[in-house]
Every structure is written in C-alpha cells, then in structure tokens.
PDB file of C-alpha atoms in Angstrom:
ATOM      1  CA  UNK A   1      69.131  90.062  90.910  1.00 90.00           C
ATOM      2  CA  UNK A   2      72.721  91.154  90.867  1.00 95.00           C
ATOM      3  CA  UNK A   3      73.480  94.856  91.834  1.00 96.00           C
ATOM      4  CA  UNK A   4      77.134  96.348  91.486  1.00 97.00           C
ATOM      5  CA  UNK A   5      78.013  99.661  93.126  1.00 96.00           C
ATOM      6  CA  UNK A   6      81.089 101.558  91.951  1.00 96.00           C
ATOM      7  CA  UNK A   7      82.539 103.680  94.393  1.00 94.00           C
ATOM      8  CA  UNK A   8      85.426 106.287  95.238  1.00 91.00           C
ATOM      9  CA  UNK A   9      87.180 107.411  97.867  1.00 87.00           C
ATOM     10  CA  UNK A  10      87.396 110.853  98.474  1.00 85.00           C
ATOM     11  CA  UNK A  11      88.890 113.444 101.331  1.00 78.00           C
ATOM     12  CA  UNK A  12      85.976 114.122 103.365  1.00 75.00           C
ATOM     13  CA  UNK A  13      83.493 117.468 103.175  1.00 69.00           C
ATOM     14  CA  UNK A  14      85.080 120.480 105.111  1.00 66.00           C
ATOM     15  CA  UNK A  15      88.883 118.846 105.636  1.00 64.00           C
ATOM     16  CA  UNK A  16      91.718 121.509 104.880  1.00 70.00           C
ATOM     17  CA  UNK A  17      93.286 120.485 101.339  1.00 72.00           C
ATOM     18  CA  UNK A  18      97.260 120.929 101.430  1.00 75.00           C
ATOM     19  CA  UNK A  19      99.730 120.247  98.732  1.00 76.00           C
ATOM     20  CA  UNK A  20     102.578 118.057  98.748  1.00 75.00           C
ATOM     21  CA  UNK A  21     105.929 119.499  97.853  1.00 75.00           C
ATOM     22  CA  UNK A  22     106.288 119.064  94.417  1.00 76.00           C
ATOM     23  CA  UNK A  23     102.217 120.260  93.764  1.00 71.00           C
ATOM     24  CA  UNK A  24     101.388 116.995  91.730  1.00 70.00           C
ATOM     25  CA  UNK A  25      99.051 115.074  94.480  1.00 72.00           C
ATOM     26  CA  UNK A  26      97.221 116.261  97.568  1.00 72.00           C
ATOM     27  CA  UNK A  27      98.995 115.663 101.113  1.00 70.00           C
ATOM     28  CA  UNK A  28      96.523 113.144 102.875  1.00 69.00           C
ATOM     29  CA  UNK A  29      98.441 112.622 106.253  1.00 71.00           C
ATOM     30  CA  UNK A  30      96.008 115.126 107.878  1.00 69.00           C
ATOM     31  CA  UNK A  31      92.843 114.330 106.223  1.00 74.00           C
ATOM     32  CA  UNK A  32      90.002 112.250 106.834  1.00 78.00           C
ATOM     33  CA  UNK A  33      88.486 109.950 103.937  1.00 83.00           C
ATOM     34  CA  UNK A  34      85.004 108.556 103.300  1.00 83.00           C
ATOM     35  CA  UNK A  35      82.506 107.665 100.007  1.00 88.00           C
ATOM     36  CA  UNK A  36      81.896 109.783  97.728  1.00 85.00           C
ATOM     37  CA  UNK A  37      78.040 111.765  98.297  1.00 88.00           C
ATOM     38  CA  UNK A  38      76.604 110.341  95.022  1.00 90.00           C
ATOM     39  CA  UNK A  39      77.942 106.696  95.687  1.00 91.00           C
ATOM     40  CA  UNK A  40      76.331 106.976  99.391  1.00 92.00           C
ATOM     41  CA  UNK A  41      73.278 107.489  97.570  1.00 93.00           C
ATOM     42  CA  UNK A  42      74.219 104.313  95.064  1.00 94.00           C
ATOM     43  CA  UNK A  43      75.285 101.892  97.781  1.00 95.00           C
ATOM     44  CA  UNK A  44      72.220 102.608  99.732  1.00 95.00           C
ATOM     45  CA  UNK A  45      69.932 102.120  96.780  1.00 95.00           C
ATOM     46  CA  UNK A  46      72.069  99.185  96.006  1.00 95.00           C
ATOM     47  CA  UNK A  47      70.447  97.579  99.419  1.00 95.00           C
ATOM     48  CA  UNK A  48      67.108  98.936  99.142  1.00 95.00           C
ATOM     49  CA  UNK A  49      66.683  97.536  95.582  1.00 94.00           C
ATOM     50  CA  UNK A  50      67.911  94.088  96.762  1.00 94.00           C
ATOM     51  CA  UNK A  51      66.049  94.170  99.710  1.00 93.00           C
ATOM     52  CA  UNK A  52      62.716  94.274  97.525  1.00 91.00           C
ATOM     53  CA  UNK A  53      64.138  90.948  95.881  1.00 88.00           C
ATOM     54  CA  UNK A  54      64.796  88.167  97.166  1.00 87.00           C
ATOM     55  CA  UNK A  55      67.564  86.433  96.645  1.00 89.00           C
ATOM     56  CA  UNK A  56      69.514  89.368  95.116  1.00 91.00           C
ATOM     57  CA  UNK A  57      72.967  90.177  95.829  1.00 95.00           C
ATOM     58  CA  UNK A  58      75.161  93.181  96.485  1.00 96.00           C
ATOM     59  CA  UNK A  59      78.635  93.589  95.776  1.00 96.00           C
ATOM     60  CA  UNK A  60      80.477  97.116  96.385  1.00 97.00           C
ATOM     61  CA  UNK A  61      83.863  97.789  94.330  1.00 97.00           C
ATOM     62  CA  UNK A  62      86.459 100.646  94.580  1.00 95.00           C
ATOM     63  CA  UNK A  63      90.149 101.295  92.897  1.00 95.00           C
ATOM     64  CA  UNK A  64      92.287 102.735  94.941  1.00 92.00           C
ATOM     65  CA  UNK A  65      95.021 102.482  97.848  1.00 92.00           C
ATOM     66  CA  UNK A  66      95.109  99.929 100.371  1.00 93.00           C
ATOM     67  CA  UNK A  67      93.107 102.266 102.827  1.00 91.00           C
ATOM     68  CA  UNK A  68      90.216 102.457 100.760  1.00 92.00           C
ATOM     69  CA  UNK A  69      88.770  98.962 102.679  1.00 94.00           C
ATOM     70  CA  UNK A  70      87.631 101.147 105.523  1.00 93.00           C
ATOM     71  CA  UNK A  71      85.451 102.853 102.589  1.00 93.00           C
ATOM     72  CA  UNK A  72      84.017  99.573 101.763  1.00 95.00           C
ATOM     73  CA  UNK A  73      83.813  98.515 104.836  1.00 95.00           C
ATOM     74  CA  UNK A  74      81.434 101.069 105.436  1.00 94.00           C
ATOM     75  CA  UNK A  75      79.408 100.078 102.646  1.00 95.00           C
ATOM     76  CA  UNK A  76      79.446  96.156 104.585  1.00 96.00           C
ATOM     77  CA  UNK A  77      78.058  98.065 106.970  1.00 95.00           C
ATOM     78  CA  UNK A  78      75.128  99.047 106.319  1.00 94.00           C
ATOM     79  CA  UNK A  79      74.013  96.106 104.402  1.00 93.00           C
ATOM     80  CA  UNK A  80      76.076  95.171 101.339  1.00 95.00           C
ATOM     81  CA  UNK A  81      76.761  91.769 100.630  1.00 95.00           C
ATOM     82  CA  UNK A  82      80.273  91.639  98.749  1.00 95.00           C
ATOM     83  CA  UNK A  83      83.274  94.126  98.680  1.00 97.00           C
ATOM     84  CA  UNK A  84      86.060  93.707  95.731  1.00 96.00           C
ATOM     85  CA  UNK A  85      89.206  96.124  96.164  1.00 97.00           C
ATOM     86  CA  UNK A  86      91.138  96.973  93.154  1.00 96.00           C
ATOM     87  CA  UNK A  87      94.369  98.254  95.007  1.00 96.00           C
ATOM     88  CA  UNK A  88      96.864 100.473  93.594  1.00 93.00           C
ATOM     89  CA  UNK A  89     100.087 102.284  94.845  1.00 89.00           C
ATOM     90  CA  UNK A  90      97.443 105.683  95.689  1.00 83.00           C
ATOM     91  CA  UNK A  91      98.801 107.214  92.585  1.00 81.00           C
ATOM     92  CA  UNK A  92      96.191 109.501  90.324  1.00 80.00           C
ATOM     93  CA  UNK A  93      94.559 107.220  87.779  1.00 86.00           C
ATOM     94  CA  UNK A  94      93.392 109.285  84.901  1.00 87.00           C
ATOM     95  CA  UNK A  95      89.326 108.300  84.272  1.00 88.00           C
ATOM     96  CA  UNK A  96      90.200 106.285  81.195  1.00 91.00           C
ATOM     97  CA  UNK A  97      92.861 104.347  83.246  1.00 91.00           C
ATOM     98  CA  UNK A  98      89.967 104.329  85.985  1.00 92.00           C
ATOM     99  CA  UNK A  99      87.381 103.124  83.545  1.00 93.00           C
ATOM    100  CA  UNK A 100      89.269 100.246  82.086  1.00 95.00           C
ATOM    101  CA  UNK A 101      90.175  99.116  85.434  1.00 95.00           C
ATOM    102  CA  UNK A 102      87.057  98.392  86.477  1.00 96.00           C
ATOM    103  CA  UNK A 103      85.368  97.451  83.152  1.00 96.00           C
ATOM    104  CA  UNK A 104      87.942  94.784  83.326  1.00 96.00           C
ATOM    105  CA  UNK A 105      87.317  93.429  86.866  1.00 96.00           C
ATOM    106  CA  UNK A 106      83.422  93.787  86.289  1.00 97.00           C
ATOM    107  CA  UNK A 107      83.632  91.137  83.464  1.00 96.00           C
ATOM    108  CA  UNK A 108      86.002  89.174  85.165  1.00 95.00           C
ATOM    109  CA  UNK A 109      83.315  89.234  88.095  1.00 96.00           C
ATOM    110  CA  UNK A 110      80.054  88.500  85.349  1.00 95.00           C
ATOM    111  CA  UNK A 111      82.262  85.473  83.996  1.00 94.00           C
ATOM    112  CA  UNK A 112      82.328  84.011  87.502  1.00 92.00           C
ATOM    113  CA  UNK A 113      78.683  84.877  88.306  1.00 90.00           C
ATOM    114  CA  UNK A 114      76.557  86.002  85.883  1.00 91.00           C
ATOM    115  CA  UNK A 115      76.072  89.596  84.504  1.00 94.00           C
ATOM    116  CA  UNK A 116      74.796  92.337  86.998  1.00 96.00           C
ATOM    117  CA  UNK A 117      71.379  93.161  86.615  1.00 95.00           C
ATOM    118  CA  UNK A 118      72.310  97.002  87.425  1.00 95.00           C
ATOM    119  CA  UNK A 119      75.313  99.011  88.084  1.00 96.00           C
ATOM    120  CA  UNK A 120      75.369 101.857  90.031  1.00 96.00           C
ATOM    121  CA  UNK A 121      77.698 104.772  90.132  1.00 93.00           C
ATOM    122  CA  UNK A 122      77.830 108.171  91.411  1.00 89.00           C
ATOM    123  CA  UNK A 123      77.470 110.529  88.660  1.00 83.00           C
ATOM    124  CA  UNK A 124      80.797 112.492  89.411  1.00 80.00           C
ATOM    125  CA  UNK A 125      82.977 111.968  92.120  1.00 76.00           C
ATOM    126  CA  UNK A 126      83.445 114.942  94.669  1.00 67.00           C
ATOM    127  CA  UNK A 127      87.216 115.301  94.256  1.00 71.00           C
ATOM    128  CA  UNK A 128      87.561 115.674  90.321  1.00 69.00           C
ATOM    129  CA  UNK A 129      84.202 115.576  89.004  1.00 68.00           C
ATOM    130  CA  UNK A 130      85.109 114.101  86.057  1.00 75.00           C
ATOM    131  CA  UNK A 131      81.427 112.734  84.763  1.00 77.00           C
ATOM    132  CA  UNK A 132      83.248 110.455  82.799  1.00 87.00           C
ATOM    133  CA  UNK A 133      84.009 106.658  84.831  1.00 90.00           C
ATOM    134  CA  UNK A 134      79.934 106.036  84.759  1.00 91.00           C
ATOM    135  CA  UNK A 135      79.684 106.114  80.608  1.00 93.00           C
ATOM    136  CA  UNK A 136      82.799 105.089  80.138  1.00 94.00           C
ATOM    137  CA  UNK A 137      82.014 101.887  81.419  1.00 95.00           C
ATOM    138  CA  UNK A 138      78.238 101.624  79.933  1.00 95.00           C
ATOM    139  CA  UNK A 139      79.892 101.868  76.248  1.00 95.00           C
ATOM    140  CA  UNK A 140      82.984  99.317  77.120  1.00 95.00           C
ATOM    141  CA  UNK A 141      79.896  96.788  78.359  1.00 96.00           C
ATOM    142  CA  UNK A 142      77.753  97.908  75.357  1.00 95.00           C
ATOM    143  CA  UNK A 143      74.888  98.651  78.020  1.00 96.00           C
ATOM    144  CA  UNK A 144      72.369 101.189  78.155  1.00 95.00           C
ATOM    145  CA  UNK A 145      73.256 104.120  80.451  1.00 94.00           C
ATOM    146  CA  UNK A 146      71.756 107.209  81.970  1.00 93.00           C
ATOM    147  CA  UNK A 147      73.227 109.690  84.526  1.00 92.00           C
ATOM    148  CA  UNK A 148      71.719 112.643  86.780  1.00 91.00           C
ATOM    149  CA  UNK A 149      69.319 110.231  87.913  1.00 91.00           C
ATOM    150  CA  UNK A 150      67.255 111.196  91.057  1.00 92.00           C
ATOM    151  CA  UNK A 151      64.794 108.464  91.402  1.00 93.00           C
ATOM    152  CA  UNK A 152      65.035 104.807  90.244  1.00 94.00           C
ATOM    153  CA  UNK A 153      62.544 101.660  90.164  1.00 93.00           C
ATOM    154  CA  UNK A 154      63.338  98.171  89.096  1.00 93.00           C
ATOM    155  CA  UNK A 155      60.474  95.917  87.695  1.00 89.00           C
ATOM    156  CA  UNK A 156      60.259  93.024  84.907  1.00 88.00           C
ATOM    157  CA  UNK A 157      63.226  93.486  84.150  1.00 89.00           C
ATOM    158  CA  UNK A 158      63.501  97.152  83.137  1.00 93.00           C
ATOM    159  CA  UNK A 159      64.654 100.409  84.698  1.00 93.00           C
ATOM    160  CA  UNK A 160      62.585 103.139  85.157  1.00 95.00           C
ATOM    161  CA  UNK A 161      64.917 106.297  86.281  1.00 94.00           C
ATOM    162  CA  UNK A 162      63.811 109.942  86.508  1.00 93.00           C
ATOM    163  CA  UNK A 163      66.539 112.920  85.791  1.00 91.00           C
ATOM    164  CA  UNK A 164      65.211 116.230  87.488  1.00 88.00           C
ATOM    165  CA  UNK A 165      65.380 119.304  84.874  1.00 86.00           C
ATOM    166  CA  UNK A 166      64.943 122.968  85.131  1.00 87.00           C
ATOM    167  CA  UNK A 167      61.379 122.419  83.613  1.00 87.00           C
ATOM    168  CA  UNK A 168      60.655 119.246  85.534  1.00 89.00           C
ATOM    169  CA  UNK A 169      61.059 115.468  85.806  1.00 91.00           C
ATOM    170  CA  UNK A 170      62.826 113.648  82.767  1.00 93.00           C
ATOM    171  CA  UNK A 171      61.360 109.976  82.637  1.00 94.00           C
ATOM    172  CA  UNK A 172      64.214 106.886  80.945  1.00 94.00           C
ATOM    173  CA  UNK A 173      63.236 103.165  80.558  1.00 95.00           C
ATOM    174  CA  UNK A 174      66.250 101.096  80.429  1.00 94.00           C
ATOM    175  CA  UNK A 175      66.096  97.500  79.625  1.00 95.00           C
ATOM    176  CA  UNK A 176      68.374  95.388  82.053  1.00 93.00           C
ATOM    177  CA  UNK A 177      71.334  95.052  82.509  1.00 95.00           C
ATOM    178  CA  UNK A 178      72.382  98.736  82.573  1.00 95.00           C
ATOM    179  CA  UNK A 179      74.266 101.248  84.312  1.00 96.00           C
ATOM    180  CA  UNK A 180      72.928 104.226  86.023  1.00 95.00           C
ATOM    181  CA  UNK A 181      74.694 107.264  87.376  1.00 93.00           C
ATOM    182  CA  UNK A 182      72.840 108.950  90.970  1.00 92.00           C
ATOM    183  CA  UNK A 183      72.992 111.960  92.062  1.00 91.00           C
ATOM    184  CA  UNK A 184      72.627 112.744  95.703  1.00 90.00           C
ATOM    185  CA  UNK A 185      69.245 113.491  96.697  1.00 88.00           C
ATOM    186  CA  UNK A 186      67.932 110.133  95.479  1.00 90.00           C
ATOM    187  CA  UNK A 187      67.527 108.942  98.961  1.00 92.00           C
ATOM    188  CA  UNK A 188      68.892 109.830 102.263  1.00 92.00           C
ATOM    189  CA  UNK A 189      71.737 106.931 103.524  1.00 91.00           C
ATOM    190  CA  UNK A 190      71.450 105.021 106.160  1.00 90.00           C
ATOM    191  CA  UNK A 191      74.336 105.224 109.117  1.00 89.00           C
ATOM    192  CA  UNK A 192      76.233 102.051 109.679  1.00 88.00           C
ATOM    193  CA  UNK A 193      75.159 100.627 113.195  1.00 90.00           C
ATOM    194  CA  UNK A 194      77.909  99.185 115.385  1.00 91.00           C
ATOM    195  CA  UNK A 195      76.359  95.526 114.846  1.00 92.00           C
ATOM    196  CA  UNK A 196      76.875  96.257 110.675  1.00 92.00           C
ATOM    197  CA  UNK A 197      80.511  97.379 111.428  1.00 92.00           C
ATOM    198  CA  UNK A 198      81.488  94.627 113.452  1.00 94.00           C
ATOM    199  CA  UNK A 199      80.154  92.333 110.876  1.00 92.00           C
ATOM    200  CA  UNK A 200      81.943  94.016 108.230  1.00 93.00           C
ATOM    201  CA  UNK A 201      85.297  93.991 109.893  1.00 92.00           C
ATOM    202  CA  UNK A 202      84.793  89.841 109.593  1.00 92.00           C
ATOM    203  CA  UNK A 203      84.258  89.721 105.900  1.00 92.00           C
ATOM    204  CA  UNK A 204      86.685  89.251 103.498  1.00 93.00           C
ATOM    205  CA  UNK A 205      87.359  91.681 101.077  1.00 95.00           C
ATOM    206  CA  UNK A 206      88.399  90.919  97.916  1.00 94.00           C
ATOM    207  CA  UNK A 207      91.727  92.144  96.507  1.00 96.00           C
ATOM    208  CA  UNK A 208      92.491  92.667  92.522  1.00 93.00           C
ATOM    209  CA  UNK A 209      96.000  93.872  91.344  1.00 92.00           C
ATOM    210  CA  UNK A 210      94.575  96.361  88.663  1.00 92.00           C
ATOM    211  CA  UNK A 211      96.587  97.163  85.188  1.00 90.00           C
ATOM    212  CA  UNK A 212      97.536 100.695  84.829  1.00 88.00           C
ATOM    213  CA  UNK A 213      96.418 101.616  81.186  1.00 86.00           C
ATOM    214  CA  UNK A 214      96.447 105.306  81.076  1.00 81.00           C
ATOM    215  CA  UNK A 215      94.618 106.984  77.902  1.00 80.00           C
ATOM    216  CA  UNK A 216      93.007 110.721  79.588  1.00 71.00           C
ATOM    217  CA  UNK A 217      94.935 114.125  79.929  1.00 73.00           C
ATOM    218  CA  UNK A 218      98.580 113.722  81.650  1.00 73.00           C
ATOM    219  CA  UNK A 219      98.467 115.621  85.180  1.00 73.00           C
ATOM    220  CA  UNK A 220     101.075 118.429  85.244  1.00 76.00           C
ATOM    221  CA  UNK A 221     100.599 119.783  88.876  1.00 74.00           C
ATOM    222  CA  UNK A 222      97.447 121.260  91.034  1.00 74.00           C
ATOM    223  CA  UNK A 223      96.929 124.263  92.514  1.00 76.00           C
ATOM    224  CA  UNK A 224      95.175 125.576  95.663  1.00 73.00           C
ATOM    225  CA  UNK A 225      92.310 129.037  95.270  1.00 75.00           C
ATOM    226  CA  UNK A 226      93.673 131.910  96.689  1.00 77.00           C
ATOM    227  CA  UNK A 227      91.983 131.754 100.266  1.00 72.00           C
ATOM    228  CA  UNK A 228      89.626 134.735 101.113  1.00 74.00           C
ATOM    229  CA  UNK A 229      90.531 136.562 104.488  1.00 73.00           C
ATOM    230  CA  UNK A 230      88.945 137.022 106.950  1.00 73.00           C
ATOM    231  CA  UNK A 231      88.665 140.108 110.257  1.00 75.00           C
ATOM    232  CA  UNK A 232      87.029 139.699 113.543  1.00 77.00           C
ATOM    233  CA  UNK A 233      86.451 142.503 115.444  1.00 76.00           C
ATOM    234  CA  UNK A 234      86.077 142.860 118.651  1.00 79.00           C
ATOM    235  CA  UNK A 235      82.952 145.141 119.658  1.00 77.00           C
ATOM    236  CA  UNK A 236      83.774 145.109 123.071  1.00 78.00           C
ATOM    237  CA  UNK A 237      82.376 142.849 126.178  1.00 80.00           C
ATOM    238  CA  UNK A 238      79.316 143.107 128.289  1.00 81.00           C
ATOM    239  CA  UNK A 239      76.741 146.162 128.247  1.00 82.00           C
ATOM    240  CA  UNK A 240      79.243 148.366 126.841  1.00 80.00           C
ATOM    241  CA  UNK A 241      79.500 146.556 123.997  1.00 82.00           C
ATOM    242  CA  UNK A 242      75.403 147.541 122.972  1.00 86.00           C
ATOM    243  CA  UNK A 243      75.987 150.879 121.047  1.00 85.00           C
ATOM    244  CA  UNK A 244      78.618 149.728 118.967  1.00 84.00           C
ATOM    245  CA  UNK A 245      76.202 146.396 118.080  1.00 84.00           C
ATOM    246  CA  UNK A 246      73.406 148.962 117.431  1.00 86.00           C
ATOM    247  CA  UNK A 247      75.721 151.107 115.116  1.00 86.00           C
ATOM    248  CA  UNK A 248      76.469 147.954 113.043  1.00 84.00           C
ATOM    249  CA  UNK A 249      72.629 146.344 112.717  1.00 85.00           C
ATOM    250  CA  UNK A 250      71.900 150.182 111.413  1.00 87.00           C
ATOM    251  CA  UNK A 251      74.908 150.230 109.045  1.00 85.00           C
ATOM    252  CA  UNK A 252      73.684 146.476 107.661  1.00 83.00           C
ATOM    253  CA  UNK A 253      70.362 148.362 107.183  1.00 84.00           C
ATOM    254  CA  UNK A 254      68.439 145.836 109.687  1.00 82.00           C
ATOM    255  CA  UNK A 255      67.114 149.061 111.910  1.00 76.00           C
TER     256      UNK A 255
END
C-alpha cells in the first residue's frame, strides 16, 4: 500500500503574529513554525495505517519555502518513509495555485511508482483555513473524496471513514484510491524521539521546482484584530492584602 500525506507549514499555536511593512505577508523572523494540527493527525495515521501492512510505504509532501524541510523532517521522524519538497520563494500561493502544484507532483510521483492507495490531508490548514487544497485535488485526480473525517479504517481495498455530526457519527465507504481530509481528534500524534530525528536528518529529501499557476482571489493586504486590553491590579502583598481579596470573591458573587 502506498500512503501520501499532504502537509503545510504553519506559524506555530500561541506565537505573536506581526505584519510586515507593506501589510501583504506576515513577518516570520520572530516566529516559530511547525505542521499544521490536522496534518499531525494525517502523518501519524499515515504510519499507523502502513504499519498494519506490510510492505506499505509512506511518503510526506509540502509546498513551501526552503525551511519547510525541518517540517518534514519531523514527519521522518516519527516514522515516515519518504519526504518530497516542492520549494518556492515563501511567497502566498493562492489554494488553486496550491492545488495544482501538488496535483501535478502527485502524478508525476504515481507515474514513477504506482498510484497511492490513500491520500491524506488536513481538512483546513490553521493559518487560512481555506477547506479547499483537499477537494481540489480529489476532482483534478478524479478520486473519491471525503473531509471532516474523525476515524478511518483501511480493508480490501476500501475506506471506511466516519465524519462526527451534531446528531452523531456519519459513516462513508470509499473505494481505493481516494483522498481523505482529517480533522484533529482522529488520533493523538506521536512525538519524534531523538533516534527518529537523527535518522531523519540523514535522509534525503526530495526537492521539486513547482509552477506558479495562480487561479483563486488576488491578496490585497491583511490585517491584524484590534487586541483586547488588559489591567492588573495590584491588591496589595501579604495579610493585608485579605480584605480587599474578600471584597472581590463577594463582588464576583463566589461568597
């Protein structure tokens, strides 16, 4: 079995967004990076899945600047078997430009090996959540496709993926190959171990130079939410401090 993960690099959870100058990209000298949370889920299904079959193989893909290796890297890490890069100047690719970019390297890769059984995605990425890369792809291949999913099991040769709903659990059979958005939640990712790492930083990733096709909306420039503000008061230190904490609790309505 052949399993493809599509992931993305994104700032990571909790870093301080700032704007460069002229407000058209984000200012990433002060932030840290990692994989998006729905791909985390995807590459670690990615090794569960082939773990369960023998003879399967991994590979873990990603469009985006040079740096983004250390994101696959990670993915090495913790078990998968292949890493493709398709690097680009760090510029904003729209999701069609996105989308044809990797529809294009994922034949390219099936005409050299044989089609992936399953792709995996994340079903938005945390930056833009743009729910669009994952079908976009499934209709270029012509593949059957379904996203949200929460819970996935391969056998003879079909799919069986469950979508959680506000009434319950939404059941899909998919024939193979197909494509399958996650959602975080579907399992809980493993942490690379030093011995993964230091494997990973020996294998070769492979490097694509990408065509820039760009099809989606046209970015015209981002803006930052208006931050909320914030007081701390000072109530005062030691034992002295105890009837002014007392007034508060009883102003909260918690005595």
């Amino acid at each position: 079995m052949r399993i493809l993960v599509l992931v993305k690099r994104v700032p990571a959870t909790g870093g301080r967004i700032e704007l460069t100058d002229d407000g058209r990209t984000i200012d990433t000298r002060y932030l840290g990076f990692t994989i998006s949370p729905h791909e985390e889920c995807a590459v670690e299904e990615a090794v569960r899945i082939a773990a369960a079959a023998e003879g399967s193989e991994t590979v873990v893909m990603t469009l985006g600047p040079a740096d983004a290796a250390d994101q696959l890297r990670d993915a090495l890490a913790v078990g998968i078997d292949r890493a493709v890069l398709l690097e680009t100047d760090g510029s904003d690719w729209d999701p069609v430009a996105t989308a044809t970019a990797l529809t294009d390297a994922i034949r390219g890769l099936e005409a050299a090996g044989g089609p992936f059984d399953v792709i995996l995605a994340g079903n938005e990425s945390a930056d833009s959540g743009g729910f669009q890369v994952g079908i976009r792809i499934a209709v270029d291949l012509d593949r059957p496709s379904v996203q949200g999913i929460k819970a996935l099991q391969i056998h003879d040769g079909r799919a069986t993926a469950r979508r959680q709903s506000p009434v319950g659990w939404d059941v899909y059979e998919l024939p193979l190959p197909a494509v399958v958005g996650v959602r975080e939640g579907l399992n809980l990712p493993r942490y690379p171990s030093v011995p993964g790492r230091l494997r990973a930083r020996k294998k070769e990733i492979e490097r694509i130079a990408p065509e820039h096709r760009p099809g989606g909306p046209a970015l015209i420039d981002l803006s930052l939410p208006v931050e909320r503000e914030q007081q701390a008061e000072i109530l005062g230190t030691g034992p002295e401090a105890a009837p002014r904490v007392v007034e508060i609790l009883r102003e909260a309505g918690l005595l």
